[in-house]
Amino acid sequence: MSQAVVETESKANAEKVWWRDAVTYQIYIRSFSDASGDGVGDIQGIINRLGYLKDLGVDAIWITPWYPSPQHDNGYDVADFMDINPEYGDLGAAQELIEKAHEHGIRIIIDIVPNHSSNEHKWFQDAIESTPDSVERARYLFRDGKGEFGEEPPNNWQSVFGGLAWTRISEQDGELGQWYCHIFAPEQPDFNWDNADIRNHFLDVLKFWLDRGVDGFRVDVAHGLVKAEGLPDAPFQEHLGLLDSRAFPYWDQEGVHEIYREWRKLLDSYSGQRMAVSEAWVNPPSRSALYVRPDELANTFNFDFLTVKWGRDSLKASIDRSIEGMAEVGAPVTWVLNNHDVVRSVNRLEMDFILGSGTFDHERANQRARSAAMLMVCLPGAIFLYQGEELGLPEVLDIPVERLQDPIWRMSGNKERGRDGCRVPLPWHDSPHGAFGFSTNVEVTPESSWLPQPADWGRFSAQEQEKSAGSMLNLYRNALAIRKSNAALASLHFDWIQSSDKSLVFSRSDGNTFICVVTFESGESVPPGYQIIMSSQDIVSGQIPPNTTVWLQRAKH
Ligand code: NOJ
């Protein structure tokens, strides 16, 4: 074990913070469970499923934005940071969920969206009704345009979703006037984080929810809040996607860290180990590590691993970069294989298909997703699961275009379908009534839920998978239970063991008593002296098939 890892381990053990190795389950609230019967998920739906989450073995849940919102980006356009979208419930329901989750031993992380608000937020409405030099405009990034009549945008920035990152408004006299910046949709104006109102407001927002008992926050676009001085042109004027982590004047500026240091002080002033996890698409992991220095946030999603191609060398290199990068600051790695912004791992790990070439091998895709899940659960640090990952849901690739909701579809000029394929409502049982159990209302059908479900969605349902020992759901349940009960997996110990080029092998304990083998080709066998704890495929006569992860313990004599 390297010295850096040893130091990380002793520091983390000294503090025993819960987020170091927690398993958090991401709930995309619109698609999780609908108790009100309107075809849209809600807070009561989550309360009803707490038993399922407990049985799955998660330590915490992260709930995507539940605030009042016109839903131009499914809640990432927030109109009021201190209230609940009536479609989802109200503050009373939120309080009940926080308390009931705690009764189940599950912590709650809520999404906070500090980079931008909705254009229906009162402050933005005030801003467009005010004059260019007003205090109201100063809360957002309004600028005069370039060109003789201000007809050109203030700089060359492009929106992540497509098109310009600037929209021009009409002033009170009806004439075209200033432009405002929106790194995402025009309905998501960026805040000006140099403005004291914004800094103070978000401290109040954090307190508002901390006082109600939430355990933490997932910080949306954590690397975007501060823009480079003077809003200079980007080095290239091309459309960049959400996952693009190249250096831009609006990503990963030094100034963001001061904000998180202030937030950390506030979090630490509360009892109960409150935390925050950052969504920062920055590269390499040593750069994302800056967000989790000891006086900043607790976790940061490790997107290096999320975006890695399936393969021996690529996975090994990503795991090394991740562990070494985080060890520099003594923070845990936060592993993630899926979220609501990326193609589901079942499809993604068959990259050829996604890129439009090659054939999609369903069986191999499923094997890889199972193997990747067991690999991730075996790695040292924290993990985040995304709803439906435990059911092995595939990406839905054929949502009719007239049903697509993601603003990317519209803003890319109908060129990119966007992220709806990983956001389809969950199937809970195999009958199409109530959209496979997604809704308590039997009149809601697979076609009428807010995003349509495929006709065969029921075969992935939780109820069906409970019946089958070899299902993906049971793989996750078993793996998480072993992770919780096995001392090796609770440690931060990690060592590569020399292996053939057909596999990766690593140890999670002193003396290699607990090891993990991941195969990429056939020809690997169970090493002598070890017994199988769990494996992602059946192992016959000691031969490990390709695309398989096996956990092994040294046999006791
Ligand atoms: C990142 C979120 O994960 C994504 O869904 C959203 O569209 C953007 N931030 C904008 O808030």
XYZ file of C-alpha atoms and ligand atoms in Angstrom:
568
model
C 0.000 0.000 0.000
C 1.366 3.423 -0.821
C 2.233 5.889 1.911
C -0.469 8.296 0.699
C -3.141 5.631 1.044
C -1.951 4.716 4.523
C -2.172 8.339 5.577
C -5.615 8.675 4.075
C -6.786 5.626 5.940
C -5.507 6.681 9.322
C -6.955 10.173 8.912
C -10.369 8.899 7.824
C -10.437 6.339 10.619
C -9.560 8.989 13.146
C -12.673 10.909 12.154
C -14.936 8.028 11.089
C -17.068 10.202 8.933
C -20.080 8.434 7.447
C -19.526 9.702 3.908
C -16.140 8.011 3.588
C -17.627 4.683 2.509
C -21.389 5.288 2.350
C -23.638 3.822 -0.326
C -25.978 6.536 -1.583
C -28.923 5.904 -3.880
C -29.878 8.668 -6.284
C -33.604 9.255 -6.625
C -34.720 11.042 -9.780
C -37.916 12.129 -8.128
C -40.127 12.457 -11.229
C -39.456 8.857 -12.170
C -39.134 6.980 -8.896
C -42.609 6.359 -7.496
C -45.926 8.152 -7.944
C -48.229 8.046 -4.909
C -50.568 10.881 -5.921
C -51.593 9.102 -9.125
C -50.809 11.864 -11.619
C -48.118 9.939 -13.511
C -45.281 11.937 -11.936
C -43.171 10.688 -9.020
C -43.462 12.456 -5.665
C -42.301 12.626 -2.057
C -44.985 10.294 -0.715
C -43.877 7.794 -3.372
C -40.382 7.859 -1.854
C -41.794 7.417 1.661
C -43.705 4.358 0.436
C -40.497 2.802 -0.884
C -38.210 3.360 2.087
C -38.525 -0.325 3.005
C -37.248 -1.282 -0.456
C -34.273 1.045 -0.061
C -33.520 -0.319 3.369
C -33.614 -3.889 2.005
C -31.325 -2.867 -0.829
C -28.823 -1.808 1.817
C -28.228 1.868 1.126
C -26.974 4.318 3.749
C -28.341 7.485 2.171
C -30.540 8.808 -0.602
C -29.919 11.813 -2.836
C -33.072 13.420 -4.157
C -32.878 15.462 -7.374
C -34.340 18.991 -7.153
C -37.745 19.026 -5.506
C -38.277 22.781 -5.508
C -41.003 24.795 -7.246
C -39.953 24.940 -10.868
C -41.480 25.375 -14.308
C -39.577 22.135 -15.130
C -37.737 23.312 -18.211
C -34.882 21.088 -17.033
C -36.802 18.746 -14.723
C -36.318 20.872 -11.645
C -32.766 22.098 -12.300
C -34.491 25.415 -13.001
C -35.450 26.429 -9.473
C -38.036 29.157 -8.854
C -37.791 29.084 -5.042
C -35.013 27.337 -3.132
C -36.970 27.188 0.111
C -40.157 25.414 -0.924
C -41.407 22.225 -2.577
C -42.873 21.746 -6.048
C -46.627 21.140 -5.452
C -46.485 18.232 -7.942
C -44.172 16.486 -5.463
C -45.809 17.457 -2.158
C -45.158 20.252 0.299
C -42.799 21.185 3.117
C -44.762 18.936 5.481
C -44.202 15.943 3.188
C -40.500 16.779 2.934
C -40.263 16.885 6.723
C -42.053 13.564 6.989
C -39.673 11.995 4.484
C -36.612 13.279 6.351
C -37.927 11.862 9.621
C -39.095 8.531 8.201
C -35.842 8.036 6.310
C -33.940 8.622 9.535
C -36.168 6.089 11.296
C -35.082 3.609 8.613
C -31.436 4.502 9.256
C -31.189 6.262 5.885
C -29.653 9.728 5.544
C -30.942 12.367 3.151
C -28.963 14.430 0.663
C -30.828 17.040 -1.351
C -29.803 18.683 -4.588
C -28.857 22.325 -4.438
C -28.536 24.327 -7.654
C -26.396 27.396 -6.945
C -25.135 28.172 -10.448
C -28.452 29.410 -11.792
C -32.123 29.874 -11.012
C -35.254 29.547 -13.090
C -36.181 32.541 -15.201
C -39.374 32.470 -13.114
C -37.437 33.063 -9.894
C -38.585 36.325 -8.310
C -35.073 37.760 -8.479
C -34.825 37.185 -12.225
C -38.267 38.631 -12.789
C -37.218 41.677 -10.746
C -34.028 41.916 -12.787
C -35.704 42.059 -16.179
C -38.147 44.667 -14.888
C -35.290 46.840 -13.602
C -32.737 49.058 -15.298
C -29.324 47.860 -16.542
C -27.370 49.349 -13.638
C -29.802 48.233 -10.915
C -29.052 46.054 -7.886
C -31.592 43.580 -9.262
C -29.620 43.063 -12.489
C -26.385 42.749 -10.515
C -27.544 39.410 -9.082
C -27.270 37.807 -12.530
C -24.786 38.132 -15.401
C -26.335 40.872 -17.532
C -24.066 42.602 -20.057
C -24.422 44.996 -22.957
C -23.988 43.335 -26.333
C -21.161 44.004 -28.744
C -21.575 45.637 -32.153
C -22.901 49.072 -33.050
C -26.329 48.406 -31.573
C -25.400 45.798 -28.997
C -26.755 43.199 -31.375
C -23.936 40.712 -30.842
C -23.566 38.623 -27.684
C -21.045 39.859 -25.084
C -18.678 36.960 -25.760
C -18.465 33.668 -27.662
C -19.694 31.330 -24.918
C -21.915 28.454 -25.988
C -24.636 26.846 -23.919
C -23.973 23.297 -22.738
C -27.348 22.352 -24.181
C -26.690 23.930 -27.590
C -26.739 27.429 -29.100
C -25.502 30.631 -27.507
C -25.017 30.987 -23.759
C -26.592 34.468 -24.030
C -30.140 35.675 -24.555
C -31.124 39.265 -25.237
C -34.028 40.812 -23.393
C -36.432 43.611 -24.214
C -36.117 46.533 -21.843
C -39.094 48.262 -20.257
C -39.430 50.635 -23.226
C -39.907 47.649 -25.526
C -36.492 48.086 -27.192
C -33.985 45.248 -27.342
C -31.520 45.724 -24.530
C -28.994 43.770 -22.471
C -28.042 40.126 -22.719
C -27.969 37.643 -19.856
C -25.743 34.624 -19.517
C -27.072 31.069 -19.241
C -24.558 28.274 -19.439
C -27.541 25.909 -19.680
C -31.036 26.703 -21.054
C -32.287 30.299 -21.497
C -34.744 29.439 -18.713
C -31.731 28.949 -16.386
C -30.025 32.353 -15.959
C -26.620 32.185 -14.240
C -26.207 33.937 -10.919
C -23.446 36.455 -10.307
C -21.459 34.915 -7.464
C -19.515 38.137 -6.932
C -22.745 39.508 -5.526
C -23.203 39.404 -1.760
C -26.978 38.790 -2.046
C -26.297 35.508 -3.808
C -23.646 34.335 -1.343
C -25.845 35.207 1.623
C -28.968 33.731 0.092
C -27.344 30.361 -0.417
C -26.059 30.304 3.132
C -29.668 30.906 4.197
C -30.880 28.155 1.867
C -28.398 25.683 3.331
C -29.468 26.633 6.869
C -33.137 26.352 5.951
C -32.695 22.695 4.960
C -30.114 21.822 7.609
C -32.558 23.054 10.242
C -35.117 20.642 8.783
C -32.700 17.778 9.268
C -31.152 17.031 5.887
C -27.754 15.373 6.132
C -26.192 16.883 3.080
C -26.315 18.495 -0.333
C -25.382 17.456 -3.832
C -23.996 20.630 -5.375
C -25.092 21.020 -8.989
C -22.444 22.354 -11.417
C -20.136 22.971 -8.466
C -17.311 23.984 -10.814
C -19.342 26.660 -12.597
C -20.338 29.284 -10.047
C -17.438 31.682 -10.531
C -16.598 32.950 -14.005
C -13.225 34.309 -15.138
C -12.746 38.019 -14.509
C -14.147 40.105 -17.366
C -15.976 37.144 -18.945
C -13.319 36.604 -21.647
C -13.981 34.639 -24.838
C -13.564 30.868 -24.633
C -10.500 29.513 -26.469
C -12.752 27.799 -28.981
C -16.296 28.434 -29.983
C -17.723 25.018 -30.304
C -20.614 23.400 -28.591
C -19.415 21.579 -25.498
C -21.464 18.868 -23.845
C -22.266 18.483 -20.182
C -19.424 16.020 -19.780
C -16.810 18.243 -21.371
C -14.209 19.141 -18.782
C -11.782 21.168 -20.864
C -10.550 24.517 -19.545
C -13.175 27.204 -20.137
C -13.532 30.649 -18.545
C -16.688 29.457 -16.813
C -15.438 26.151 -15.402
C -13.268 25.373 -12.413
C -12.096 28.875 -11.518
C -10.104 29.237 -8.297
C -12.798 31.431 -6.774
C -15.239 28.550 -6.307
C -13.144 27.103 -3.498
C -13.659 30.071 -1.220
C -17.420 29.436 -1.457
C -17.053 25.815 -0.409
C -14.766 26.691 2.459
C -17.501 28.950 3.777
C -20.112 26.227 3.267
C -17.968 23.687 5.067
C -17.767 25.933 8.102
C -21.536 26.162 8.132
C -21.968 22.396 7.703
C -19.530 21.723 10.519
C -21.385 24.095 12.814
C -24.277 21.585 12.809
C -24.180 18.335 14.726
C -24.531 14.983 12.981
C -21.778 15.158 10.338
C -23.541 17.180 7.644
C -21.850 17.092 4.249
C -21.885 18.109 0.613
C -20.905 16.260 -2.544
C -19.880 18.187 -5.622
C -20.823 17.613 -9.208
C -17.708 19.021 -10.839
C -16.859 17.852 -14.326
C -13.161 18.586 -14.057
C -10.166 16.577 -15.061
C -7.960 14.836 -14.000
C -9.068 13.465 -10.597
C -6.221 15.353 -8.921
C -8.017 18.527 -10.041
C -11.398 17.370 -8.694
C -9.604 16.551 -5.443
C -9.314 20.290 -4.818
C -13.077 20.341 -4.125
C -12.646 17.904 -1.252
C -9.670 19.329 0.566
C -10.105 18.962 4.321
C -11.795 22.362 4.672
C -14.039 22.031 1.589
C -16.690 19.527 0.544
C -16.916 15.902 1.677
C -17.177 14.011 -1.627
C -16.874 14.719 -5.325
C -18.217 12.414 -8.009
C -15.425 10.577 -9.730
C -16.435 11.096 -13.353
C -13.153 9.658 -14.573
C -14.437 6.187 -13.666
C -17.948 6.943 -14.918
C -16.700 7.796 -18.385
C -14.066 5.104 -18.726
C -14.316 2.566 -21.527
C -14.685 -1.068 -20.502
C -11.274 -2.691 -20.764
C -8.439 -3.935 -18.616
C -5.947 -1.130 -19.160
C -8.448 1.712 -19.223
C -10.116 0.590 -15.984
C -6.816 0.045 -14.233
C -5.523 3.458 -15.248
C -8.741 5.156 -14.145
C -8.747 3.426 -10.758
C -5.105 4.424 -10.224
C -5.712 8.049 -11.216
C -8.740 8.194 -8.934
C -7.181 6.673 -5.832
C -3.939 8.601 -6.198
C -5.739 11.865 -6.991
C -7.931 11.741 -3.905
C -5.151 10.446 -1.641
C -3.376 13.756 -2.217
C -6.051 15.502 -0.151
C -7.036 12.640 2.151
C -10.563 12.363 0.753
C -12.437 9.202 -0.209
C -12.952 8.360 -3.864
C -16.645 8.613 -4.724
C -17.337 5.956 -7.342
C -20.271 6.278 -9.680
C -21.369 4.246 -12.683
C -24.676 5.902 -13.520
C -26.638 9.087 -13.044
C -29.482 10.959 -14.715
C -27.161 12.654 -17.246
C -25.407 9.691 -18.845
C -26.326 6.628 -20.903
C -27.069 3.732 -18.546
C -24.130 1.429 -17.902
C -25.862 -1.588 -19.458
C -25.570 0.167 -22.815
C -22.605 2.400 -22.157
C -20.153 -0.359 -21.439
C -20.924 -1.648 -24.953
C -19.470 1.571 -26.342
C -19.353 0.503 -29.999
C -23.098 0.437 -30.073
C -23.450 3.897 -28.570
C -21.079 5.289 -31.136
C -23.298 3.817 -33.824
C -20.996 1.105 -35.114
C -20.819 -2.560 -34.300
C -23.609 -4.701 -32.965
C -25.128 -4.548 -29.554
C -24.601 -7.834 -27.755
C -27.317 -7.866 -25.050
C -25.850 -10.766 -23.168
C -22.376 -9.282 -23.034
C -23.791 -5.870 -22.117
C -25.586 -7.391 -19.182
C -22.503 -9.330 -18.109
C -20.400 -6.187 -18.187
C -22.949 -4.181 -16.201
C -23.020 -6.928 -13.540
C -19.270 -7.161 -13.487
C -18.831 -3.377 -13.299
C -21.324 -3.201 -10.416
C -19.393 -5.757 -8.363
C -16.119 -4.061 -9.244
C -17.420 -0.687 -8.057
C -18.924 -2.072 -4.861
C -15.528 -3.613 -4.078
C -13.510 -0.415 -4.493
C -12.406 1.609 -1.447
C -14.428 4.750 -0.805
C -18.009 5.925 -1.222
C -20.400 4.850 -3.969
C -23.453 6.399 -5.558
C -26.058 4.262 -7.321
C -28.663 5.671 -9.654
C -32.236 4.399 -9.431
C -32.854 1.512 -11.801
C -29.165 0.597 -11.909
C -29.966 -2.105 -9.354
C -32.607 -3.427 -11.763
C -30.164 -3.473 -14.682
C -32.393 -1.096 -16.621
C -31.125 -0.427 -20.117
C -31.170 2.979 -21.769
C -34.490 3.531 -23.573
C -33.366 4.471 -27.055
C -36.674 4.784 -28.875
C -38.757 7.315 -26.949
C -40.926 8.935 -29.641
C -39.454 12.343 -30.449
C -42.725 14.105 -29.676
C -42.435 12.807 -26.099
C -38.835 13.929 -25.492
C -38.568 16.343 -22.567
C -34.871 17.105 -22.236
C -34.063 20.710 -23.270
C -31.065 19.286 -25.164
C -33.461 17.973 -27.832
C -34.888 21.435 -28.467
C -31.669 23.407 -28.029
C -29.591 21.150 -30.260
C -32.022 21.876 -33.072
C -33.435 18.344 -32.732
C -30.038 16.779 -33.373
C -29.366 15.231 -29.957
C -32.053 13.213 -28.225
C -30.657 14.121 -24.830
C -30.874 12.286 -21.533
C -34.486 11.087 -21.325
C -33.488 7.488 -22.092
C -32.059 7.027 -18.592
C -34.925 8.866 -16.875
C -37.866 6.604 -17.718
C -40.132 5.826 -14.702
C -39.159 2.727 -12.726
C -41.048 -0.564 -13.084
C -42.096 -1.932 -9.688
C -44.200 -4.897 -10.841
C -44.913 -6.668 -14.119
C -48.466 -5.537 -14.790
C -48.821 -2.523 -17.093
C -51.507 -1.107 -14.814
C -50.239 1.923 -12.998
C -47.281 1.975 -15.398
C -45.791 -1.236 -13.999
C -46.457 -0.137 -10.444
C -44.753 3.232 -10.879
C -48.086 4.877 -10.071
C -50.696 3.983 -7.451
C -53.277 4.980 -10.062
C -54.092 1.966 -12.239
C -55.313 4.281 -14.972
C -51.774 5.545 -15.526
C -50.401 3.419 -18.359
C -46.850 2.855 -19.611
C -47.612 5.370 -22.368
C -49.227 7.985 -20.149
C -46.605 8.329 -17.420
C -44.605 11.522 -17.831
C -42.045 9.698 -19.990
C -43.345 6.578 -21.742
C -42.061 3.175 -20.641
C -41.192 0.378 -23.100
C -43.820 -2.362 -23.408
C -41.517 -4.991 -21.863
C -40.461 -2.809 -18.902
C -42.253 -5.139 -16.474
C -39.655 -7.869 -16.880
C -37.136 -5.570 -15.194
C -39.466 -4.838 -12.282
C -38.344 -5.102 -8.701
C -41.124 -7.605 -7.952
C -40.049 -9.934 -10.785
C -36.390 -9.715 -9.865
C -37.057 -10.480 -6.230
C -38.192 -13.940 -7.355
C -34.974 -14.778 -9.150
C -31.776 -15.478 -7.208
C -29.604 -14.536 -10.168
C -31.255 -11.188 -10.894
C -29.434 -7.880 -10.970
C -31.462 -6.733 -7.955
C -30.243 -9.683 -5.936
C -26.700 -9.116 -7.136
C -26.801 -5.571 -5.747
C -28.494 -6.643 -2.514
C -25.977 -9.412 -1.876
C -22.981 -7.314 -2.844
C -24.041 -4.432 -0.600
C -24.724 -6.775 2.302
C -21.262 -8.333 1.987
C -19.702 -4.898 1.660
C -21.339 -3.911 4.927
C -20.447 -7.027 6.888
C -16.952 -7.797 5.604
C -14.168 -5.966 7.428
C -11.920 -5.996 4.341
C -14.453 -4.025 2.341
C -14.919 -1.518 5.138
C -11.204 -0.673 5.022
C -9.444 1.574 2.531
C -6.836 -1.076 1.794
C -6.191 -1.469 -1.927
C -3.319 -3.242 -3.701
C -2.994 -4.512 -7.243
C -1.925 -8.121 -7.561
C 0.084 -9.133 -10.604
C -2.216 -10.849 -13.103
C -2.318 -11.994 -16.710
C -3.490 -9.564 -19.391
C -6.881 -11.286 -19.337
C -7.850 -9.888 -15.954
C -7.393 -7.339 -13.196
C -6.809 -8.600 -9.674
C -6.643 -6.557 -6.504
C -6.563 -7.163 -2.805
C -8.683 -5.419 -0.198
C -6.883 -6.718 2.877
C -3.508 -7.339 4.444
C -2.039 -10.638 3.344
C -4.403 -10.762 0.355
C -7.066 -12.599 2.317
C -9.825 -10.857 0.335
C -9.259 -10.377 -3.381
C -11.291 -9.309 -6.396
C -10.775 -10.697 -9.900
C -12.257 -8.958 -12.962
C -11.940 -10.852 -16.242
C -11.967 -9.491 -19.764
C -11.204 -12.665 -21.681
C -11.675 -16.365 -21.076
C -8.905 -18.506 -19.648
C -8.832 -17.279 -16.060
C -9.440 -19.641 -13.200
C -10.070 -19.325 -9.480
C -6.643 -19.064 -7.822
C -5.719 -21.996 -5.610
C -6.401 -21.598 -1.897
C -9.335 -19.241 -2.358
C -13.052 -19.762 -1.973
C -15.685 -17.814 -3.869
C -17.662 -15.308 -1.830
C -19.691 -14.011 -4.726
C -19.430 -13.755 -8.495
C -21.288 -11.896 -11.212
C -21.574 -15.034 -13.440
C -21.713 -18.704 -12.655
C -18.324 -20.301 -12.306
C -18.092 -23.877 -13.504
C -15.118 -26.096 -12.551
C -13.147 -23.091 -11.333
C -13.127 -21.441 -14.792
C -14.052 -17.728 -14.664
C -15.882 -16.604 -17.808
C -14.977 -13.275 -19.461
C -16.667 -10.056 -18.284
C -17.015 -11.400 -14.777
C -16.121 -10.091 -11.336
C -15.429 -12.558 -8.534
C -14.822 -11.854 -4.861
C -12.615 -14.432 -3.212
C -11.504 -15.101 0.309
C -8.485 -17.139 1.291
C -9.796 -20.518 2.384
C -9.331 -21.257 6.083
C -7.423 -24.415 6.874
C -26.192 19.065 -13.927
C -27.411 18.221 -13.724
O -27.022 16.947 -13.312
C -28.148 18.240 -15.035
O -29.210 17.318 -15.060
C -28.646 19.639 -15.284
O -29.249 19.700 -16.561
C -27.495 20.648 -15.243
N -26.607 20.416 -14.148
C -28.027 22.049 -15.126
O -28.506 22.288 -13.848
